[in-house]
Coordinates of N, CA and C in Angstrom, one line a residue:
M1 N -138.5 62.5 105.1 CA -137.1 62.9 105.0 C -136.4 62.2 103.9
R2 N -135.6 62.9 103.1 CA -134.9 62.2 102.0 C -133.8 61.3 102.5
R3 N -133.8 60.1 102.0 CA -132.8 59.1 102.4 C -131.4 59.5 102.0
R4 N -130.4 59.3 102.9 CA -129.0 59.7 102.5 C -128.5 58.6 101.6
S5 N -127.6 58.9 100.7 CA -126.9 57.9 99.9 C -125.8 57.2 100.8
R6 N -125.3 56.1 100.3 CA -124.3 55.4 101.0 C -123.0 56.2 101.0
T7 N -122.8 57.0 100.0 CA -121.6 57.8 100.0 C -121.7 58.8 101.1
A8 N -122.8 59.5 101.3 CA -123.0 60.4 102.4 C -122.8 59.8 103.7
T9 N -123.4 58.6 103.8 CA -123.2 57.8 105.1 C -121.8 57.5 105.4
T10 N -121.0 57.1 104.4 CA -119.6 56.8 104.5 C -118.8 58.0 105.0
L11 N -119.1 59.2 104.4 CA -118.4 60.4 104.8 C -118.7 60.8 106.2
L12 N -120.0 60.6 106.6 CA -120.3 60.9 108.0 C -119.6 60.0 109.0
L13 N -119.5 58.7 108.6 CA -118.8 57.8 109.5 C -117.3 58.0 109.5
L14 N -116.7 58.4 108.3 CA -115.3 58.7 108.3 C -115.0 59.9 109.2
A15 N -116.0 60.8 109.3 CA -115.8 62.0 110.1 C -115.7 61.6 111.6
M16 N -116.2 60.4 111.9 CA -116.1 59.9 113.3 C -114.7 59.3 113.6
G17 N -113.9 59.1 112.5 CA -112.6 58.5 112.8 C -112.6 57.0 112.4
G18 N -113.6 56.5 111.8 CA -113.5 55.0 111.5 C -113.8 54.8 110.0
L19 N -113.6 53.6 109.5 CA -113.9 53.2 108.2 C -114.9 52.1 108.2
W20 N -116.0 52.2 107.4 CA -117.0 51.1 107.4 C -117.1 50.5 106.0
L21 N -117.6 49.3 105.9 CA -117.7 48.6 104.7 C -119.2 48.1 104.5
A22 N -119.8 48.3 103.3 CA -121.1 47.8 103.1 C -121.0 46.4 102.7
A23 N -121.7 45.5 103.4 CA -121.6 44.1 103.1 C -122.8 43.3 103.6
R24 N -123.3 42.4 102.8 CA -124.5 41.6 103.2 C -125.7 42.4 103.7
G25 N -125.9 43.5 103.1 CA -127.1 44.3 103.4 C -126.9 45.2 104.6
G26 N -125.7 45.3 105.2 CA -125.5 46.2 106.3 C -124.1 46.7 106.3
W27 N -123.9 47.6 107.3 CA -122.5 48.2 107.4 C -121.7 47.5 108.4
R28 N -120.4 47.4 108.2 CA -119.5 46.7 109.1 C -118.3 47.6 109.4
S29 N -118.0 47.8 110.6 CA -116.7 48.5 110.9 C -115.6 47.6 110.6
I30 N -114.6 48.1 109.8 CA -113.4 47.3 109.5 C -112.1 47.9 110.0
L31 N -112.2 49.0 110.7 CA -111.1 49.6 111.4 C -111.5 50.1 112.7
P32 N -110.6 50.1 113.7 CA -110.9 50.7 115.0 C -111.4 52.1 114.8
V33 N -112.3 52.6 115.6 CA -112.8 53.9 115.5 C -112.4 54.8 116.7
A34 N -112.2 56.0 116.4 CA -112.0 57.0 117.5 C -113.3 57.4 118.1
P35 N -113.3 58.0 119.3 CA -114.5 58.5 119.9 C -115.1 59.5 118.9
P36 N -116.4 59.6 118.8 CA -117.1 60.6 117.9 C -116.8 62.0 118.3
P37 N -117.0 62.9 117.4 CA -116.7 64.3 117.8 C -117.5 64.8 119.0
V38 N -116.8 65.5 119.9 CA -117.5 66.0 121.1 C -118.4 67.2 120.9
N39 N -118.2 67.8 119.7 CA -118.9 69.1 119.5 C -120.2 68.9 118.6
L40 N -120.7 67.7 118.5 CA -121.9 67.5 117.7 C -123.1 68.0 118.5
D41 N -123.9 68.8 117.9 CA -125.2 69.2 118.6 C -126.2 68.1 118.4
M42 N -127.4 68.4 118.9 CA -128.4 67.3 118.9 C -128.9 67.0 117.5
E43 N -129.0 68.0 116.7 CA -129.5 67.7 115.3 C -128.4 66.9 114.5
Q44 N -127.1 67.3 114.7 CA -126.0 66.6 114.0 C -126.0 65.1 114.5
A45 N -126.1 64.9 115.8 CA -126.1 63.6 116.3 C -127.2 62.8 115.7
R46 N -128.4 63.3 115.7 CA -129.6 62.6 115.1 C -129.4 62.3 113.6
A47 N -128.8 63.3 112.9 CA -128.5 63.0 111.5 C -127.5 61.9 111.3
L48 N -126.5 61.9 112.1 CA -125.5 60.8 111.9 C -126.1 59.5 112.3
N49 N -126.9 59.4 113.4 CA -127.5 58.2 113.8 C -128.5 57.7 112.7
A50 N -129.2 58.6 112.1 CA -130.2 58.2 111.1 C -129.5 57.8 109.8
S51 N -128.3 58.2 109.6 CA -127.6 57.8 108.4 C -127.1 56.4 108.4
V52 N -127.1 55.8 109.6 CA -126.6 54.4 109.7 C -127.9 53.5 109.6
P53 N -127.9 52.6 108.6 CA -129.1 51.8 108.4 C -129.2 50.7 109.4
I54 N -130.5 50.3 109.7 CA -130.7 49.1 110.5 C -130.3 47.9 109.6
I55 N -129.5 47.0 110.2 CA -129.0 45.9 109.4 C -130.1 44.9 109.0
A56 N -130.0 44.5 107.8 CA -131.0 43.6 107.2 C -131.0 42.2 108.0
G57 N -132.1 41.7 108.4 CA -132.2 40.5 109.1 C -131.5 40.4 110.4
G58 N -131.3 41.6 111.1 CA -130.6 41.6 112.3 C -131.5 41.3 113.6
L59 N -132.8 41.3 113.4 CA -133.6 41.2 114.6 C -134.0 39.8 114.9
A60 N -133.0 39.0 115.2 CA -133.2 37.6 115.6 C -133.8 37.5 117.0
A61 N -134.7 36.6 117.2 CA -135.4 36.5 118.5 C -134.4 36.1 119.6
A62 N -134.5 36.7 120.8 CA -133.8 36.3 121.9 C -134.4 35.0 122.5
R63 N -133.5 34.2 123.2 CA -134.1 33.0 123.8 C -134.7 33.4 125.1
P64 N -135.8 32.7 125.5 CA -136.5 33.0 126.7 C -135.5 32.8 127.9
Y65 N -135.6 33.6 128.9 CA -134.8 33.5 130.1 C -135.7 33.0 131.2
H66 N -135.3 31.9 131.9 CA -136.0 31.3 133.0 C -135.1 31.4 134.2
F67 N -135.5 32.2 135.2 CA -134.6 32.3 136.4 C -134.6 31.0 137.2
R68 N -133.5 30.6 137.6 CA -133.3 29.4 138.5 C -132.5 29.9 139.7
G69 N -133.2 29.8 140.8 CA -132.5 30.2 142.1 C -133.5 30.2 143.2
T70 N -133.1 30.6 144.4 CA -134.0 30.6 145.5 C -135.0 31.8 145.4
P71 N -136.1 31.7 146.2 CA -137.0 32.8 146.2 C -136.4 34.2 146.5
A72 N -135.4 34.1 147.5 CA -134.8 35.4 147.8 C -133.9 35.9 146.7
A73 N -133.2 35.0 146.0 CA -132.4 35.4 144.8 C -133.3 36.0 143.7
R74 N -134.5 35.3 143.5 CA -135.4 35.8 142.5 C -135.8 37.2 142.8
E75 N -136.2 37.5 144.1 CA -136.6 38.8 144.4 C -135.5 39.9 144.2
Q76 N -134.3 39.5 144.5 CA -133.2 40.4 144.3 C -133.0 40.7 142.8
A77 N -133.2 39.7 142.0 CA -133.1 39.9 140.5 C -134.3 40.7 140.0
V78 N -135.5 40.5 140.6 CA -136.6 41.4 140.2 C -136.3 42.8 140.6
Q79 N -135.8 43.1 141.8 CA -135.4 44.4 142.2 C -134.4 45.1 141.3
C80 N -133.4 44.3 140.9 CA -132.3 44.9 140.0 C -132.9 45.2 138.7
L81 N -133.7 44.3 138.1 CA -134.3 44.5 136.8 C -135.2 45.7 136.8
A82 N -136.1 45.8 137.8 CA -137.1 46.8 137.9 C -136.4 48.2 138.1
T83 N -135.3 48.2 138.9 CA -134.6 49.5 139.1 C -134.0 50.0 137.8
A84 N -133.3 49.1 137.1 CA -132.7 49.4 135.8 C -133.8 49.9 134.8
A85 N -134.9 49.2 134.8 CA -136.0 49.6 133.9 C -136.6 51.0 134.2
L86 N -136.8 51.2 135.5 CA -137.4 52.5 135.9 C -136.4 53.7 135.7
Y87 N -135.2 53.5 136.1 CA -134.3 54.6 136.0 C -133.8 54.9 134.5
E88 N -133.8 53.8 133.7 CA -133.4 54.0 132.3 C -134.6 54.4 131.4
A89 N -135.8 54.0 131.7 CA -136.9 54.2 130.8 C -138.1 55.0 131.5
G90 N -138.0 55.3 132.8 CA -139.1 56.0 133.4 C -140.3 55.1 133.4
S91 N -141.5 55.6 133.3 CA -142.7 54.9 133.3 C -143.2 54.3 132.0
D92 N -142.4 54.5 130.9 CA -142.7 54.0 129.6 C -142.7 52.5 129.6
A93 N -143.8 51.9 129.3 CA -143.9 50.4 129.4 C -143.0 49.7 128.5
D94 N -143.1 50.1 127.2 CA -142.2 49.4 126.2 C -140.7 49.7 126.5
G95 N -140.4 50.9 126.9 CA -139.0 51.2 127.3 C -138.5 50.4 128.4
Q96 N -139.4 50.1 129.4 CA -139.0 49.3 130.5 C -138.7 47.8 130.0
K97 N -139.6 47.3 129.2 CA -139.4 46.0 128.6 C -138.1 45.9 127.8
A98 N -137.8 46.9 127.1 CA -136.6 46.9 126.3 C -135.4 46.9 127.1
V99 N -135.3 47.7 128.2 CA -134.2 47.7 129.1 C -134.0 46.3 129.7
I100 N -135.1 45.8 130.2 CA -135.1 44.4 130.8 C -134.5 43.4 129.8
Q101 N -135.0 43.4 128.6 CA -134.5 42.5 127.6 C -133.0 42.6 127.3
V102 N -132.5 43.9 127.3 CA -131.1 44.1 127.1 C -130.3 43.5 128.2
V103 N -130.7 43.7 129.4 CA -130.1 43.1 130.6 C -130.0 41.6 130.5
L104 N -131.1 41.0 130.2 CA -131.1 39.5 130.1 C -130.3 39.0 128.9
N105 N -130.3 39.8 127.8 CA -129.4 39.4 126.7 C -128.0 39.4 127.1
R106 N -127.6 40.3 127.9 CA -126.2 40.4 128.4 C -125.9 39.2 129.3
V107 N -126.9 38.9 130.2 CA -126.7 37.7 131.1 C -126.4 36.5 130.3
A108 N -127.0 36.3 129.1 CA -126.8 35.2 128.2 C -125.5 35.1 127.5
R109 N -124.7 36.2 127.6 CA -123.4 36.2 126.8 C -122.3 36.0 127.8
P110 N -121.2 35.3 127.3 CA -120.1 35.0 128.3 C -119.3 36.1 128.7
Q111 N -119.3 37.2 127.9 CA -118.4 38.4 128.3 C -119.0 39.2 129.4
Y112 N -120.2 38.9 129.8 CA -120.9 39.7 130.9 C -121.0 38.9 132.2
P113 N -121.3 39.6 133.3 CA -121.6 38.8 134.5 C -122.7 37.9 134.3
K114 N -122.8 36.8 135.1 CA -123.8 35.8 134.9 C -125.0 35.9 135.7
T115 N -125.1 37.0 136.4 CA -126.3 37.3 137.2 C -127.0 38.6 136.8
V116 N -128.3 38.7 137.0 CA -129.0 39.9 136.6 C -128.4 41.1 137.3
C117 N -128.2 41.1 138.6 CA -127.7 42.2 139.4 C -126.2 42.5 139.0
G118 N -125.5 41.4 138.7 CA -124.1 41.7 138.2 C -124.0 42.5 136.9
V119 N -125.0 42.2 136.0 CA -125.0 42.9 134.7 C -125.4 44.4 135.0
V120 N -126.5 44.5 135.8 CA -127.0 45.9 136.0 C -126.0 46.8 136.6
Y121 N -125.3 46.3 137.6 CA -124.3 47.1 138.4 C -122.9 46.9 138.0
Q122 N -122.6 46.3 136.8 CA -121.3 46.2 136.4 C -120.6 47.5 136.2
G123 N -119.4 47.7 136.9 CA -118.7 48.9 136.8 C -119.2 50.1 137.6
S124 N -120.2 49.8 138.4 CA -120.8 50.9 139.1 C -120.0 51.5 140.3
S125 N -118.9 50.8 140.6 CA -118.0 51.3 141.7 C -117.0 52.3 141.2
R126 N -117.0 52.4 139.8 CA -116.0 53.4 139.2 C -116.8 54.6 138.7
S127 N -116.1 55.7 138.7 CA -116.7 57.0 138.2 C -117.0 56.9 136.7
T128 N -116.2 56.1 136.0 CA -116.4 55.8 134.6 C -116.4 54.3 134.4
G129 N -117.1 53.8 133.4 CA -117.1 52.4 133.1 C -118.3 51.7 133.5
C130 N -119.3 52.4 134.2 CA -120.5 51.7 134.5 C -121.3 51.4 133.2
Q131 N -122.0 50.3 133.1 CA -122.7 49.9 131.9 C -124.0 50.6 131.8
F132 N -124.7 50.9 132.9 CA -125.9 51.6 132.9 C -125.7 52.9 133.7
S133 N -125.9 54.0 133.1 CA -125.4 55.3 133.7 C -126.0 55.6 135.0
F134 N -127.3 55.2 135.3 CA -127.9 55.5 136.5 C -127.2 54.9 137.7
T135 N -126.4 53.9 137.5 CA -125.7 53.3 138.6 C -124.5 54.0 139.1
C136 N -124.0 55.0 138.3 CA -122.8 55.7 138.8 C -122.9 57.2 138.6
D137 N -124.0 57.7 138.2 CA -124.1 59.2 138.0 C -124.8 59.9 139.1
G138 N -125.1 59.2 140.2 CA -125.8 59.8 141.3 C -127.3 59.8 141.2
S139 N -127.9 59.2 140.2 CA -129.3 59.2 140.0 C -130.1 58.5 141.2
L140 N -129.5 57.4 141.7 CA -130.2 56.6 142.7 C -130.4 57.5 144.0
T141 N -129.5 58.4 144.3 CA -129.6 59.3 145.4 C -130.2 60.6 145.1
R142 N -130.0 61.1 143.9 CA -130.4 62.4 143.5 C -131.8 62.5 142.9
R143 N -132.2 61.4 142.3 CA -133.5 61.4 141.6 C -134.3 60.2 142.0
P144 N -134.9 60.2 143.1 CA -135.8 59.1 143.5 C -136.9 58.9 142.6
E145 N -137.2 57.6 142.2 CA -138.3 57.3 141.2 C -139.4 56.7 142.0
H146 N -140.6 57.0 141.7 CA -141.8 56.4 142.4 C -142.8 55.9 141.4
K147 N -143.2 56.8 140.5 CA -144.2 56.3 139.5 C -143.6 55.2 138.6
G148 N -144.3 54.2 138.4 CA -143.8 53.1 137.5 C -143.3 51.9 138.2
W149 N -143.1 51.9 139.5 CA -142.5 50.8 140.2 C -143.3 49.5 140.1
T150 N -144.6 49.6 140.2 CA -145.4 48.4 140.2 C -145.3 47.8 138.8
A151 N -145.4 48.6 137.7 CA -145.3 48.1 136.4 C -143.9 47.5 136.1
A152 N -142.9 48.2 136.6 CA -141.5 47.7 136.4 C -141.3 46.4 137.0
R153 N -141.8 46.2 138.3 CA -141.6 44.9 138.9 C -142.4 43.8 138.2
A154 N -143.6 44.2 137.8 CA -144.4 43.2 137.1 C -143.7 42.7 135.8
A155 N -143.1 43.7 135.0 CA -142.4 43.4 133.8 C -141.2 42.5 134.1
A156 N -140.5 42.8 135.2 CA -139.3 42.1 135.6 C -139.7 40.6 135.9
R157 N -140.7 40.4 136.7 CA -141.1 39.1 137.0 C -141.5 38.3 135.8
R158 N -142.2 39.0 134.9 CA -142.6 38.3 133.6 C -141.4 37.9 132.8
A159 N -140.4 38.7 132.7 CA -139.2 38.4 131.9 C -138.5 37.3 132.6
L160 N -138.4 37.2 133.9 CA -137.7 36.1 134.5 C -138.4 34.8 134.4
N161 N -139.7 34.9 134.0 CA -140.5 33.6 133.7 C -140.5 33.3 132.2
G162 N -139.7 33.9 131.4 CA -139.5 33.5 130.0 C -140.1 34.5 129.0
Y163 N -140.7 35.6 129.4 CA -141.3 36.5 128.4 C -140.1 37.2 127.6
V164 N -140.2 37.3 126.3 CA -139.2 37.9 125.5 C -139.9 39.1 124.8
F165 N -139.2 40.3 124.9 CA -139.6 41.5 124.3 C -139.0 41.5 122.9
A166 N -139.7 41.0 121.9 CA -139.2 40.8 120.6 C -138.7 42.0 119.8
P167 N -139.2 43.2 120.0 CA -138.8 44.4 119.2 C -137.3 44.7 119.3
V168 N -136.6 44.3 120.3 CA -135.2 44.6 120.4 C -134.3 43.4 120.2
G169 N -134.9 42.3 119.8 CA -134.1 41.1 119.5 C -133.1 40.7 120.5
R170 N -131.8 40.5 120.1 CA -130.7 40.2 121.0 C -129.8 41.4 121.3
A171 N -130.4 42.5 121.3 CA -129.6 43.7 121.6 C -128.9 43.7 122.9
T172 N -127.7 44.2 123.0 CA -126.9 44.3 124.2 C -126.6 45.7 124.5
H173 N -126.8 46.6 123.6 CA -126.5 48.0 123.8 C -127.7 48.9 123.3
Y174 N -127.8 50.1 123.9 CA -128.7 51.1 123.3 C -128.2 52.5 123.7
H175 N -128.8 53.5 123.0 CA -128.5 54.8 123.4 C -129.6 55.7 122.8
T176 N -129.7 56.9 123.2 CA -130.7 57.8 122.7 C -130.2 58.4 121.4
D177 N -131.1 58.8 120.5 CA -130.7 59.2 119.2 C -130.0 60.6 119.1
W178 N -130.0 61.3 120.3 CA -129.3 62.6 120.3 C -127.8 62.4 120.8
T179 N -127.4 61.2 121.0 CA -126.0 61.0 121.4 C -125.4 60.0 120.4
V180 N -124.0 60.1 120.4 CA -123.3 59.2 119.5 C -122.2 58.6 120.3
P181 N -122.4 57.4 121.0 CA -121.4 56.8 121.8 C -120.2 56.3 121.0
Y182 N -119.0 56.2 121.6 CA -117.8 55.8 120.9 C -118.0 54.4 120.3
W183 N -118.7 53.5 121.0 CA -118.8 52.1 120.6 C -119.8 51.9 119.5
M184 N -120.6 52.9 119.1 CA -121.7 52.6 118.2 C -121.2 52.0 116.8
P185 N -120.1 52.4 116.2 CA -119.7 51.8 114.9 C -119.2 50.4 115.0
T186 N -119.0 49.9 116.2 CA -118.4 48.5 116.4 C -119.5 47.5 116.5
L187 N -120.8 47.9 116.5 CA -121.9 47.0 116.7 C -122.9 47.1 115.5
D188 N -123.8 46.1 115.4 CA -124.9 46.2 114.4 C -126.1 46.9 114.9
K189 N -126.6 47.9 114.2 CA -127.8 48.6 114.5 C -129.0 47.7 114.1
I190 N -129.8 47.3 115.1 CA -130.9 46.3 114.7 C -132.3 46.9 114.9
A191 N -132.5 47.9 115.7 CA -133.8 48.4 116.0 C -133.8 49.8 116.5
Q192 N -134.9 50.5 116.4 CA -135.1 51.8 117.0 C -136.5 51.8 117.6
I193 N -136.7 52.2 118.8 CA -138.0 52.4 119.4 C -138.1 53.8 119.9
R194 N -138.9 54.6 119.2 CA -138.9 56.1 119.5 C -137.5 56.7 119.5
S195 N -137.1 57.2 120.6 CA -135.8 57.9 120.5 C -134.6 57.0 120.9
H196 N -134.8 55.7 121.1 CA -133.7 54.8 121.5 C -133.4 53.9 120.4
I197 N -132.0 53.7 120.2 CA -131.5 52.9 119.2 C -130.8 51.7 119.8
F198 N -131.0 50.5 119.2 CA -130.5 49.2 119.8 C -129.5 48.5 118.9
Y199 N -128.6 47.9 119.6 CA -127.5 47.3 118.8 C -127.2 45.9 119.4
R200 N -126.6 45.0 118.6 CA -126.1 43.7 119.0 C -124.7 43.6 118.5
P201 N -123.9 42.6 119.0 CA -122.6 42.4 118.5 C -122.7 41.9 117.1
H202 N -121.6 42.1 116.3 CA -121.6 41.6 114.9 C -121.9 40.1 114.9
R203 N -122.7 39.7 113.9 CA -123.0 38.3 113.6 C -123.7 37.6 114.8
G204 N -124.6 38.4 115.4 CA -125.5 37.7 116.4 C -125.6 38.2 117.8

């Protein structure tokens, strides 16, 4: 596929209601942005996402997370991580690891809850505002998951013992490439794994 010019990229992003600046090898949002157009079809969304480059040098390694707590608290954390991994990524092994890493990256940041379950279920009591859509869209009752539980639990336990899934670095957000979430221009794009795109806050 022919690479888009930065001018074309800028025009696409301006169409979203924001203004971006090319600096230090990557794009930075310099004005608040409005929600993206609601009438984008799948191909338009994919084109817009593809037009935003992965920031140079953005894939810094996350610090290993070592769970400290009682055995019961550990099992609760395993269950929350495995549930998020399974409902967000299905039985895809790398997808599960990526979701788990994003959760733990959030635990490490002061603006998020300080527990694994707190991060996973943040905002789940509201019809809007949940951080992981499966916690408030009815998936837990409407779409029971079975295949992949053993692998998800094993991945969760490994992550709580310090395993780092390096391909997503310090990402705190992700979305599929056929959607354009309103927050996308406010973060650094750092990785893409198949159809999922990963982001971190600016400067780390």
